[in-house]
Short mmCIF file of C-alpha atoms in Angstrom, two decimals:
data_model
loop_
_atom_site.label_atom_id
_atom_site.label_comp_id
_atom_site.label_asym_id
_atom_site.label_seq_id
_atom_site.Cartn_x
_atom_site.Cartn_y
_atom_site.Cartn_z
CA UNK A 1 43.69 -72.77 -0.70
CA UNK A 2 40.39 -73.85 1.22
CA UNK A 3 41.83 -77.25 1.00
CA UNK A 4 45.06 -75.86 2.68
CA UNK A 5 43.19 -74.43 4.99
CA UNK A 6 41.21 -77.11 5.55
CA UNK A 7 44.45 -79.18 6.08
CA UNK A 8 45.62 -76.51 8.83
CA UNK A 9 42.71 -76.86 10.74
CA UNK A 10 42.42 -80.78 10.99
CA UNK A 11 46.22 -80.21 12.46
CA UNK A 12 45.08 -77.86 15.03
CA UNK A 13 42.10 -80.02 15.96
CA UNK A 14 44.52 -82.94 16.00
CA UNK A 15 47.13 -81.32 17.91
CA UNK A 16 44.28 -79.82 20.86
CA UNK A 17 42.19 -83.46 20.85
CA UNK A 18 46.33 -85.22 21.93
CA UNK A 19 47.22 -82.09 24.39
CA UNK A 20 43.79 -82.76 26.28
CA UNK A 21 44.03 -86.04 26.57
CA UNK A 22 47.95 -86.18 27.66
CA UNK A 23 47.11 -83.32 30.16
CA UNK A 24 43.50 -83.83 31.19
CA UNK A 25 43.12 -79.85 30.84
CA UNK A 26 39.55 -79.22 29.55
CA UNK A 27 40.88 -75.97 28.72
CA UNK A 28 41.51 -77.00 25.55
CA UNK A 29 37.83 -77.63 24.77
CA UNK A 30 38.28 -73.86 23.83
CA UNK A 31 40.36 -74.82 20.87
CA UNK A 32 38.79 -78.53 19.79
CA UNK A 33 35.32 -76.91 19.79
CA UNK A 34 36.23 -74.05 16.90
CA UNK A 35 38.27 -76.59 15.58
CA UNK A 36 35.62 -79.17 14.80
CA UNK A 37 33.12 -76.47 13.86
CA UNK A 38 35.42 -74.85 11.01
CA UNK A 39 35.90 -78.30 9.90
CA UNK A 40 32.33 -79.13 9.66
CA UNK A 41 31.78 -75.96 7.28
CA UNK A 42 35.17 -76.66 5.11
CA UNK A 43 34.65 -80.46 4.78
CA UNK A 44 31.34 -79.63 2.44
CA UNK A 45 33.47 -77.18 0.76
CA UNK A 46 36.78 -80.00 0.18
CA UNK A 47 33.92 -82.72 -1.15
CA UNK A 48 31.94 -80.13 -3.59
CA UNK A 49 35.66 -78.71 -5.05
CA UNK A 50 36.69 -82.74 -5.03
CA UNK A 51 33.17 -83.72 -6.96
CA UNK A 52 33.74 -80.96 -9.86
CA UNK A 53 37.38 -81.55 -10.09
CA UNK A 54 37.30 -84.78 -12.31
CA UNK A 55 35.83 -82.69 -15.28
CA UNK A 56 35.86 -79.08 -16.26
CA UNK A 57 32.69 -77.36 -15.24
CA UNK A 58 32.23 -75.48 -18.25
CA UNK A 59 29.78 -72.28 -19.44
CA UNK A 60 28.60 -71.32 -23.01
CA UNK A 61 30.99 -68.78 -24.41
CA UNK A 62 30.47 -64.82 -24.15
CA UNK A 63 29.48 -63.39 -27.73
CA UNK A 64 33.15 -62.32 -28.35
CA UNK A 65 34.56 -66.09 -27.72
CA UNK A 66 31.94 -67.83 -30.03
CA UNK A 67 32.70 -65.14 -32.57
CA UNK A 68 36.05 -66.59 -32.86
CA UNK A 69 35.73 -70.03 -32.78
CA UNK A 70 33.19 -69.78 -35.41
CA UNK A 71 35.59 -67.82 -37.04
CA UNK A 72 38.37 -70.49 -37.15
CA UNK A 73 36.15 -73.01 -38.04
CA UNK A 74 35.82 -74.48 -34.49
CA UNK A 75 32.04 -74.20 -34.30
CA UNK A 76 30.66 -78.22 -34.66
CA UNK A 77 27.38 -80.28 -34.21
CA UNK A 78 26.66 -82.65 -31.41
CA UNK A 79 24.20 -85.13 -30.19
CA UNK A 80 23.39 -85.46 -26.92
CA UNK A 81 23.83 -89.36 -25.81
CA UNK A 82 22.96 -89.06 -21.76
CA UNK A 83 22.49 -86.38 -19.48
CA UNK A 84 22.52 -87.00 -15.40
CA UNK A 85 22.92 -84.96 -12.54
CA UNK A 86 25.88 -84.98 -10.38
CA UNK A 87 24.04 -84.29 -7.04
CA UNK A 88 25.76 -80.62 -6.73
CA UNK A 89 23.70 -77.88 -7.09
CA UNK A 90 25.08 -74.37 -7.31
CA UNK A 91 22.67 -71.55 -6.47
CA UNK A 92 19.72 -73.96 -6.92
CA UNK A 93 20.15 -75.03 -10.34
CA UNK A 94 21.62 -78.69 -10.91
CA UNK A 95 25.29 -79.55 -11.79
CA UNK A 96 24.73 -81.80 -14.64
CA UNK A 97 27.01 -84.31 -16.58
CA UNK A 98 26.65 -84.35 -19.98
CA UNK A 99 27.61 -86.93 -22.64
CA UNK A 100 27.83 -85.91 -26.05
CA UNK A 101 29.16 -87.43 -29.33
CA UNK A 102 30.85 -84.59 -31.80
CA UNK A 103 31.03 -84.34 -35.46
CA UNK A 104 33.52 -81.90 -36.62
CA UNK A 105 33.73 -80.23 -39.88
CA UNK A 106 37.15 -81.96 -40.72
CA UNK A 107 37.83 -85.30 -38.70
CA UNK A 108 36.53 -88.18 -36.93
CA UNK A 109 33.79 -88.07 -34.77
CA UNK A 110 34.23 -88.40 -30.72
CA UNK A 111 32.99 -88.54 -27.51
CA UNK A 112 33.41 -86.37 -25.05
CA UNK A 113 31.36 -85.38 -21.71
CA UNK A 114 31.05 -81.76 -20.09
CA UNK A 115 30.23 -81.26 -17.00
CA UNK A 116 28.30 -77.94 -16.52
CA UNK A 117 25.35 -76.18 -14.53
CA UNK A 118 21.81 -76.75 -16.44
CA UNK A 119 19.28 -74.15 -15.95
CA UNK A 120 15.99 -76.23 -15.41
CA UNK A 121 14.61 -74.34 -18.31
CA UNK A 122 17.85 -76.03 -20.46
CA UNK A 123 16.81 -79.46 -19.77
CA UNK A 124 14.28 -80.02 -22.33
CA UNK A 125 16.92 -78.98 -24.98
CA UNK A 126 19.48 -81.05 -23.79
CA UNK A 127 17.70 -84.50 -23.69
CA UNK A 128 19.17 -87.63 -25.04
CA UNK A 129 18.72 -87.51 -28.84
CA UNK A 130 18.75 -83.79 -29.18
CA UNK A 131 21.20 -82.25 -31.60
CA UNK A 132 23.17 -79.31 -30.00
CA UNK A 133 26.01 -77.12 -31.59
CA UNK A 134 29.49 -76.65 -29.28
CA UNK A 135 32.27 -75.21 -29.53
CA UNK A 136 35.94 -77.07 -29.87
CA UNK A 137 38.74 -75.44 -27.69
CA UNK A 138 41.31 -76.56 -30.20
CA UNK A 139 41.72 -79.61 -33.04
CA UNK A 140 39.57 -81.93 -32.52
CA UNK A 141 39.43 -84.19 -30.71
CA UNK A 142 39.41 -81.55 -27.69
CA UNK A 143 37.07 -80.08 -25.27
CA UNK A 144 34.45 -78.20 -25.91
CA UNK A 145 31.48 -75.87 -24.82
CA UNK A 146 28.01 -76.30 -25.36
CA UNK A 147 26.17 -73.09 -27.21
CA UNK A 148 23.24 -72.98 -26.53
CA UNK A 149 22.27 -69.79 -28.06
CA UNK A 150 24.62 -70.41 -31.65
CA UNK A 151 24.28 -68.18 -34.55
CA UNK A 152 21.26 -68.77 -36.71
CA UNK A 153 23.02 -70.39 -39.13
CA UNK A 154 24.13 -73.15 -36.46
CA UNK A 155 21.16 -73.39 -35.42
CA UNK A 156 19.16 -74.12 -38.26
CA UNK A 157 22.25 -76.85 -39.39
CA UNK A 158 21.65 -78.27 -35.67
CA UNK A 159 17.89 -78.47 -36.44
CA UNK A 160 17.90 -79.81 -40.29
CA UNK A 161 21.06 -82.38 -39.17
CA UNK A 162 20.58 -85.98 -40.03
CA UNK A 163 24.07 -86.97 -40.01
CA UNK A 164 25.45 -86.47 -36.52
CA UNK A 165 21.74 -88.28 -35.46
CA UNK A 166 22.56 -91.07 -37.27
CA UNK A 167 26.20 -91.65 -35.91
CA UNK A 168 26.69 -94.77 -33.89
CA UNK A 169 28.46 -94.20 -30.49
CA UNK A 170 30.17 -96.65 -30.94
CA UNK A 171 32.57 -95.71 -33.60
CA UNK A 172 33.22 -92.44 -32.11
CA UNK A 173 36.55 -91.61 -31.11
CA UNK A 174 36.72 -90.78 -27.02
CA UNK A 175 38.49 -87.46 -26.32
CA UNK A 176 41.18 -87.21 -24.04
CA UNK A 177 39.93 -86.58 -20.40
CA UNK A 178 39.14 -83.16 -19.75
CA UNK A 179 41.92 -81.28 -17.52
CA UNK A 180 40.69 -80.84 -14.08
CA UNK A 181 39.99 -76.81 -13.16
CA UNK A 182 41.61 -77.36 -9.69
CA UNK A 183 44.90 -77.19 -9.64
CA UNK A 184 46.99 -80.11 -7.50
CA UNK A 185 48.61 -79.29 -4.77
CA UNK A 186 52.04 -81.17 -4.09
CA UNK A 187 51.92 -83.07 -1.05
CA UNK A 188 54.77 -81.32 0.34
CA UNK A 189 52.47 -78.43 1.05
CA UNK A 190 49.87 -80.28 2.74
CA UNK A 191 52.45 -81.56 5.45
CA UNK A 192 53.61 -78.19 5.95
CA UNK A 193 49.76 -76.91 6.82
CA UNK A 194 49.55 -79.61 8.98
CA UNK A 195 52.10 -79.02 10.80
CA UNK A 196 51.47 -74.70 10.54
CA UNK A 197 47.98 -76.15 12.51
CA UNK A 198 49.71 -77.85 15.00
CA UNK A 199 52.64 -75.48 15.73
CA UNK A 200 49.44 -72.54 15.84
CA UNK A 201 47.40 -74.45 18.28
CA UNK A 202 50.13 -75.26 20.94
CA UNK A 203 51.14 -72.03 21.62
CA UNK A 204 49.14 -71.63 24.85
CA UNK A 205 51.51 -74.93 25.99
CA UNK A 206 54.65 -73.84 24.83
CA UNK A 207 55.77 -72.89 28.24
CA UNK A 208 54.73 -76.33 29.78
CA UNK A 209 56.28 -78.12 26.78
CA UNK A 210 59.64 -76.27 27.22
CA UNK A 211 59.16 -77.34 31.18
CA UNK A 212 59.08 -80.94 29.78
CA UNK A 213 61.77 -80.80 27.49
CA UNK A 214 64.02 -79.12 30.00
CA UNK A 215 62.87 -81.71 32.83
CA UNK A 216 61.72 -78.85 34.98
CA UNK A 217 58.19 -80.81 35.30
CA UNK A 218 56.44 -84.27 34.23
CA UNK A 219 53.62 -85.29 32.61
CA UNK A 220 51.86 -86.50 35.88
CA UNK A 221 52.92 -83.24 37.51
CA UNK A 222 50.90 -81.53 34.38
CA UNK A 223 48.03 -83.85 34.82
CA UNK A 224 47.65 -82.84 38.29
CA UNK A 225 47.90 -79.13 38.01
CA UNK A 226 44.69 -79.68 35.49
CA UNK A 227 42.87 -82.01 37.83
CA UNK A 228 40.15 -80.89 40.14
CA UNK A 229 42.72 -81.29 43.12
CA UNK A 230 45.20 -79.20 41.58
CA UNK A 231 42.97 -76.75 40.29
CA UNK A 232 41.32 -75.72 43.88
CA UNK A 233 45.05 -76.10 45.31
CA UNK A 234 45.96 -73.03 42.71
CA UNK A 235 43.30 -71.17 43.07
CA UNK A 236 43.20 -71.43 47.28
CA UNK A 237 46.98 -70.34 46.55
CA UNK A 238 45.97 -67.37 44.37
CA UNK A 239 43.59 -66.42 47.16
CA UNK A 240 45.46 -66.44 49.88
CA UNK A 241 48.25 -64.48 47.67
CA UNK A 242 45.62 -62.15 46.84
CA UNK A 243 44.38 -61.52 50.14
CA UNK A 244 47.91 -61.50 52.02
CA UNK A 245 48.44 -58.63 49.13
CA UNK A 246 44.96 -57.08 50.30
CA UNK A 247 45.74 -57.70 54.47
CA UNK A 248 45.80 -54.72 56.97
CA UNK A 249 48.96 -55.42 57.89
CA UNK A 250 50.35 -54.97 54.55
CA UNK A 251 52.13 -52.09 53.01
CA UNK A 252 49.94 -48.81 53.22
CA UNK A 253 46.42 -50.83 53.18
CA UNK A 254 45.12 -49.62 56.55
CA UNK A 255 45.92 -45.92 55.98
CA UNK A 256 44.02 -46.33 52.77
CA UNK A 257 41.43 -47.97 54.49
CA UNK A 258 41.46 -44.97 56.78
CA UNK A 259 41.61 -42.50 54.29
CA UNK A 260 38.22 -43.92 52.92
CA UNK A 261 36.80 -44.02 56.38
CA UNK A 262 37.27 -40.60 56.87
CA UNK A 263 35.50 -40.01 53.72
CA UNK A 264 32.75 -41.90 54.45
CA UNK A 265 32.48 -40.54 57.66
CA UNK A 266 33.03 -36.94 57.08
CA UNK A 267 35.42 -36.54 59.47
CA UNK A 268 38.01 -37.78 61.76
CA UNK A 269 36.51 -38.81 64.99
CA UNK A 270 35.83 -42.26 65.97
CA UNK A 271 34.92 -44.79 68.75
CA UNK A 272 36.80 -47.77 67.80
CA UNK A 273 38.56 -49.51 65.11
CA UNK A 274 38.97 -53.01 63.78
CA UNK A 275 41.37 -54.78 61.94
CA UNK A 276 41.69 -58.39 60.93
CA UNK A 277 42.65 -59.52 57.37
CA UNK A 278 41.92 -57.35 54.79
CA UNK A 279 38.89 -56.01 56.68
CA UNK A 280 38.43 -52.89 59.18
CA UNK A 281 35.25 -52.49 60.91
CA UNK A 282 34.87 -49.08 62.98
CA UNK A 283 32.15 -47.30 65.14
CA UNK A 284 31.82 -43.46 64.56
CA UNK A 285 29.74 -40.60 65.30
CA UNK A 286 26.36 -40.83 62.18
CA UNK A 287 27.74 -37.49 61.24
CA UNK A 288 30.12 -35.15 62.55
CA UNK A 289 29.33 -33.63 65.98
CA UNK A 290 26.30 -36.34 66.19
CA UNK A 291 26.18 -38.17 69.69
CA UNK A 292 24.52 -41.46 67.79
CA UNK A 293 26.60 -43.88 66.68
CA UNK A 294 26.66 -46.01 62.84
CA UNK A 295 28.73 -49.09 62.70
CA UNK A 296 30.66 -49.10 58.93
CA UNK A 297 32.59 -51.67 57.95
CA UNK A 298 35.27 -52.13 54.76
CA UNK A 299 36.65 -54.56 52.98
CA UNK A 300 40.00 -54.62 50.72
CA UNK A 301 39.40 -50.74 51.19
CA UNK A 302 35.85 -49.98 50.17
CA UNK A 303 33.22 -49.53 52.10
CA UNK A 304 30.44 -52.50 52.34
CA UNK A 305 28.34 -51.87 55.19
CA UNK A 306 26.58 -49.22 57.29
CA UNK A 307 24.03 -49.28 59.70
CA UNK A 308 22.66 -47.59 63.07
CA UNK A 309 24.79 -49.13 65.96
CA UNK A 310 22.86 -51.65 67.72
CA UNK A 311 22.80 -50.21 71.74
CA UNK A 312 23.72 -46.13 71.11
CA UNK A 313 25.69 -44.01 73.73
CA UNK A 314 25.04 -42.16 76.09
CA UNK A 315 25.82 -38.20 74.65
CA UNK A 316 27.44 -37.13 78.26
CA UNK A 317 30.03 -40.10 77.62
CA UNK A 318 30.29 -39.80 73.67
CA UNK A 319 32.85 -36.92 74.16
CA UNK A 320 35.44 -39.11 76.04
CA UNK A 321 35.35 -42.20 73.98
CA UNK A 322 36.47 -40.25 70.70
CA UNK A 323 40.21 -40.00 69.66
CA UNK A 324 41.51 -38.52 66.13
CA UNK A 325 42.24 -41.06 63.15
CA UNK A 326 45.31 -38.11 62.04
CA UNK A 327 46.92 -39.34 65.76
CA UNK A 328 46.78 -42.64 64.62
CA UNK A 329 50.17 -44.48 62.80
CA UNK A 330 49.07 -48.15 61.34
CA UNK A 331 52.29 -48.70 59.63
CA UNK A 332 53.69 -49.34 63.39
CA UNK A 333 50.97 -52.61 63.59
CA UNK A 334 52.92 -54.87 62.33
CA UNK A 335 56.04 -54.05 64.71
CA UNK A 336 53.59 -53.79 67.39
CA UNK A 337 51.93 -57.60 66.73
CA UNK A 338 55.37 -58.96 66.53
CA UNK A 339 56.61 -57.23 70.02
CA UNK A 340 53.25 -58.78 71.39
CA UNK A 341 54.23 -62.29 70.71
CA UNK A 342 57.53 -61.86 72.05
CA UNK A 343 56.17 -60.39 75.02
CA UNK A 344 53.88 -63.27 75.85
CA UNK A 345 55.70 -66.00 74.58
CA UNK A 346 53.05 -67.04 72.14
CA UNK A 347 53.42 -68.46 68.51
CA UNK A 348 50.04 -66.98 67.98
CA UNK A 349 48.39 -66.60 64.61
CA UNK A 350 50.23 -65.47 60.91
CA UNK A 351 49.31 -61.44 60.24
CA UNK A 352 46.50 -62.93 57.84
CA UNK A 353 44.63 -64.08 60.69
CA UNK A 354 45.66 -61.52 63.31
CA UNK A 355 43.09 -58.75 64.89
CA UNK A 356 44.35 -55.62 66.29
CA UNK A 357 41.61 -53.35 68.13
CA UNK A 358 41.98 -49.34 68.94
CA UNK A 359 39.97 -48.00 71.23
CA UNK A 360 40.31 -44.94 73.99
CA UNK A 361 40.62 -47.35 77.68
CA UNK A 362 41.78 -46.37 80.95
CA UNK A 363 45.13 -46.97 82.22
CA UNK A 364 45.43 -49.74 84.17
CA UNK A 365 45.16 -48.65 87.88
CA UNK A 366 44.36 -45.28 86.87
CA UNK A 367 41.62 -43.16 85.93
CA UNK A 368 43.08 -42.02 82.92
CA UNK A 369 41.86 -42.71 79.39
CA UNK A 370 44.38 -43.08 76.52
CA UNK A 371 43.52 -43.95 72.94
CA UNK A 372 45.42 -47.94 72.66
CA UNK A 373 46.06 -50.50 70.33
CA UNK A 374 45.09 -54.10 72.10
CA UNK A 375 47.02 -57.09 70.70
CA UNK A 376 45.14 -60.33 71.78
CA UNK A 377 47.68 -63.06 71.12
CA UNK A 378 46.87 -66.98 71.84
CA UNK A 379 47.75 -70.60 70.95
CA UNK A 380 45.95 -74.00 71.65
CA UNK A 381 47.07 -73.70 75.36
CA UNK A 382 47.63 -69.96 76.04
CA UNK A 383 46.47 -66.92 75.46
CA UNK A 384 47.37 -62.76 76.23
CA UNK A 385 46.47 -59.09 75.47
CA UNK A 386 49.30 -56.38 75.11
CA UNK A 387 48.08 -52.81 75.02
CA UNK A 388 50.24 -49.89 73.36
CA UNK A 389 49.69 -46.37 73.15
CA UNK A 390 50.06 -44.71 69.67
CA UNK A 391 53.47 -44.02 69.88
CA UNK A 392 54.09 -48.01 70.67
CA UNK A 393 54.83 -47.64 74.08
CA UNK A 394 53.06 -50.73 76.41
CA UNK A 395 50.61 -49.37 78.69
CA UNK A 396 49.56 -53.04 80.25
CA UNK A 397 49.81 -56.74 79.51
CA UNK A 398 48.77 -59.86 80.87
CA UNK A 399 48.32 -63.80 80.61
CA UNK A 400 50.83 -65.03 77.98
CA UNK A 401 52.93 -68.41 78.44
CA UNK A 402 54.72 -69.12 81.85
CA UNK A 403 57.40 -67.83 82.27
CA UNK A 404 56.84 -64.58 79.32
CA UNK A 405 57.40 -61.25 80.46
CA UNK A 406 53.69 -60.83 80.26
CA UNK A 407 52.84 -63.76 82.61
CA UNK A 408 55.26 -62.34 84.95
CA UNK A 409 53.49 -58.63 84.64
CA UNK A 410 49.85 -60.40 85.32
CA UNK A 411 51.29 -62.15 88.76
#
C-alpha cells in the first residue's frame, strides 16, 4: 500500500511539475510543494520495506509456537557462521543478518540466513562460532527461527554440542531462499496509481484542459492569462467589475448609502451631498439641531471618515442651506446624467467616473433657493453644468458644445 501510495504521489508531482511548466502558472507550486514533501517522507519508507524484503525478518516464537515445533520434532541445533548488520534499525536496536549452518535431527545439514532485529544485549550470544538452537518451519531444509530462550533441555544440547561445531560449511546443503514478507504488487496496479495521481492533481485544470481540447483557447493564450501581464489585466478587470457593481449610480447603492448617512448622522438634514464612483461625501449638521457643521464621507456604503468641517457656518444662514434626504430620489441620477449629456452635447465621462452634487442654490435670476442636483459634464474641448430639481425638472444650464441646447441657453 505505502508503495501504492507512494506511486500516486510521484504521479501527482509529475503531473503539477508538466502543468507549470506548459502554463507558467506558479499556482501550482501549491501542489508540487506537498507533493515533493510527502515524497521525501515515503521514499525512506519504499527503501526500508525494499531493504527487508529480500529475506524474512523473523522473531523467536511465542511459548505456544515453540511448544509445537518441539513437539513435532522440529526443534534443531545451529552454529552461527557470520553475523552483520543491515544498516536498518527499528526502534533503535539493529536489523541484523544472520548466517547460520543447521543440523537437523533427521537429514543433511544446511545453510540458511535469517534476517531479524538483535537486541544489543543478543549480540554476544550470537557471535560467529556460537551454537544456537532454532526452530524449522517445516522439513528441512526450510526456514527457521532462532530461540533464543529454548527449553532447558535444548539448551544444555546447544551448550554440550560438538557435532554441529565441527561441521564444515562447506558441505552444508543451502536452503531455498527465504520467501519475501512483502507481497508483489503486479505492475498493472502501479500504472493505475500513477495515473489515479495524475487524474487527482489536474482537477483544478480540468476546465482549461476541456478549453483546449474543444479549441475554445491555446496554450499561449493560457500562458498569458498566468503571466504577470495577464494577471494585473484580470485583476484591473475584476476591479473595475467590482467597483462598477459598488458605483452610485448603480442599482439601489446611493439610497443605501443614504440610509447609512442618516444613521450616522442621526437625522435627515444636510448641507450637501457628493457622489462620484462608489463614494458619497456629505456635509451635515454635528448633531441634529447643531448649527456646526462635520464633513463624513463613505465608501462602498460604510462610513470612513468624519471630522469638524474646515470653515463652519454662520447659524443665521445654517437654516436655509438644509433640505431633507426623505425629499431626495437617487434612483432618477442616472436618467438625470444621461439627459445632461444630451443636453450639452458632450460625450463626457462613463457613470464610473461621473460626479453628481446636491445642494440647496438659488434659481437662476431669482432669489429663490431650491434643493438641485448639478451635473458637470465635459470632454477634452468642452465642458457644461445642468441643474435639476428633485423631481428632474432643469432649473438652469450652460456651456456645453456649440450648437447643444445648453450652449444655446448660456448665449
Amino acid at each position: 500500500m505505502i508503495r501504492l501510495l507512494f506511486v500516486a504521489v510521484l504521479g501527482a508531482l509529475l503531473a503539477s511539475l508538466t502543468a507549470a511548466l506548459l502554463s507558467g502558472d506558479d499556482g501550482w507550486t501549491s501542489m508540487i510543494l506537498p507533493c515533493a514533501i510527502a515524497l521525501s517522507v515515503l521514499l525512506p519508507v519504499v527503501l526500508i520495506a525494499k531493504t527487508m524484503s529480500g529475506i524474512r525478518l523473523t522473531r523467536s516464537p511465542d511459548p505456544s509456537a515453540l511448544a509445537r515445533a518441539e513437539a513435532e520434532g522440529r526443534l534443531a541445533l545451529a552454529r552461527i557462521l557470520r553475523i552483520r548488520r543491515t544498516g536498518t534499525e527499528i526502534n533503535d536496536q539493529p536489523v541484523c543478518d544472520i548466517d547460520l549452518v543447521v543440523a537437523p535431527s533427521s537429514g543433511a545439514a544446511f545453510e540458511v540466513r535469517v534476517r531479524r532485529i538483535v537486541d544489543i544485549l543478543e549480540i554476544p550470544r550470537l557471535q560467529p562460532g556460537n551454537v544456537v538452537v532454532v526452530a524449522l518451519d517445516g522439513p528441512a531444509p526450510s526456514n527457521v527461527a532462532l530461540v533464543l530462550d529454548p527449553p532447558p533441555a535444548w539448551a544444555e544440547r546447544a551448550r554440550e554440542d560438538d557435532d554441529v561445531r565441527r561441521v564444515s560449511p562447506s558441505s552444508v546443503f543451502e536452503a531455498p531462499a527465504a520467501r519475501s514478507s512483502i507481497r508483489r504488487i503486479p505492475a498493472p496496479f502501479y500504472a493505475v496509481a500513477l495515473a489515479l495521481g495524475v487524474i487527482l492533481a489536474l482537477i483544478p485544470a480540468y476546465p482549461t484542459i476541456a478549453a483546449l481540447i474543444a479549441g475554445e483557447t491555446t496554450l499561449d493564450d493560457v500562458r498569458y492569462e498566468s503571466s504577470y501581464e495577464g494577471r494585473s489585466e484580470r485583476e484591473q478587470s475584476e476591479r473595475l467589475a467590482e467597483e462598477a457593481a459598488a458605483n452610485m449610480f448603480a442599482g439601489d447603492n446611493a439610497q443605501k448609502a443614504l440610509d447609512v448617512l442618516a444613521a450616522e448622522i442621526g437625522g435627515t438634514q444636510v448641507d450637501s451631498l457628493t457622489f462620484w464612483g462608489t463614494r458619497l461625501s456629505a456635509t451635515a449638521p454635528s448633531a441634529p439641531g447643531a448649527t456646526t457643521y462635520d464633513d463624513i464621507s463613505l465608501d462602498r456604503g460604510e462610513v470612513t471618515n468624519r471630522t469638524a468641517t474646515s470653515i463652519q457656518p454662520d447659524p443665521a444662514d445654517v437654516a436655509g442651506k438644509l433640505f431633507d434626504l426623505s425629499a431626495l430620489d437617487p434612483s432618477i441620477m442616472p436618467g438625470l446624467i444621461a439627459q445632461a449629456k444630451e443636453l450639452t452635447g458632450l460625450e463626457g465621462d462613463p457613470l464610473s467616473e461621473q460626479w453628481v452634487y446636491v445642494s440647496v442654490r438659488y434659481v437662476s435670476g431669482t432669489d429663490t433657493r431650491v434643493p438641485m442636483f448639478w451635473i458637470p459634464i465635459d470632454d477634452d474641448y468642452y465642458d457644461g453644468d445642468v441643474y435639476f430639481t428633485f423631481d428632474g425638472a432643469v432649473v438652469s444650464m450652460d456651456g456645453g458644445a456649440p450648437g447643444s441646447a445648453a450652449f444655446e441657453a448660456s448665449e
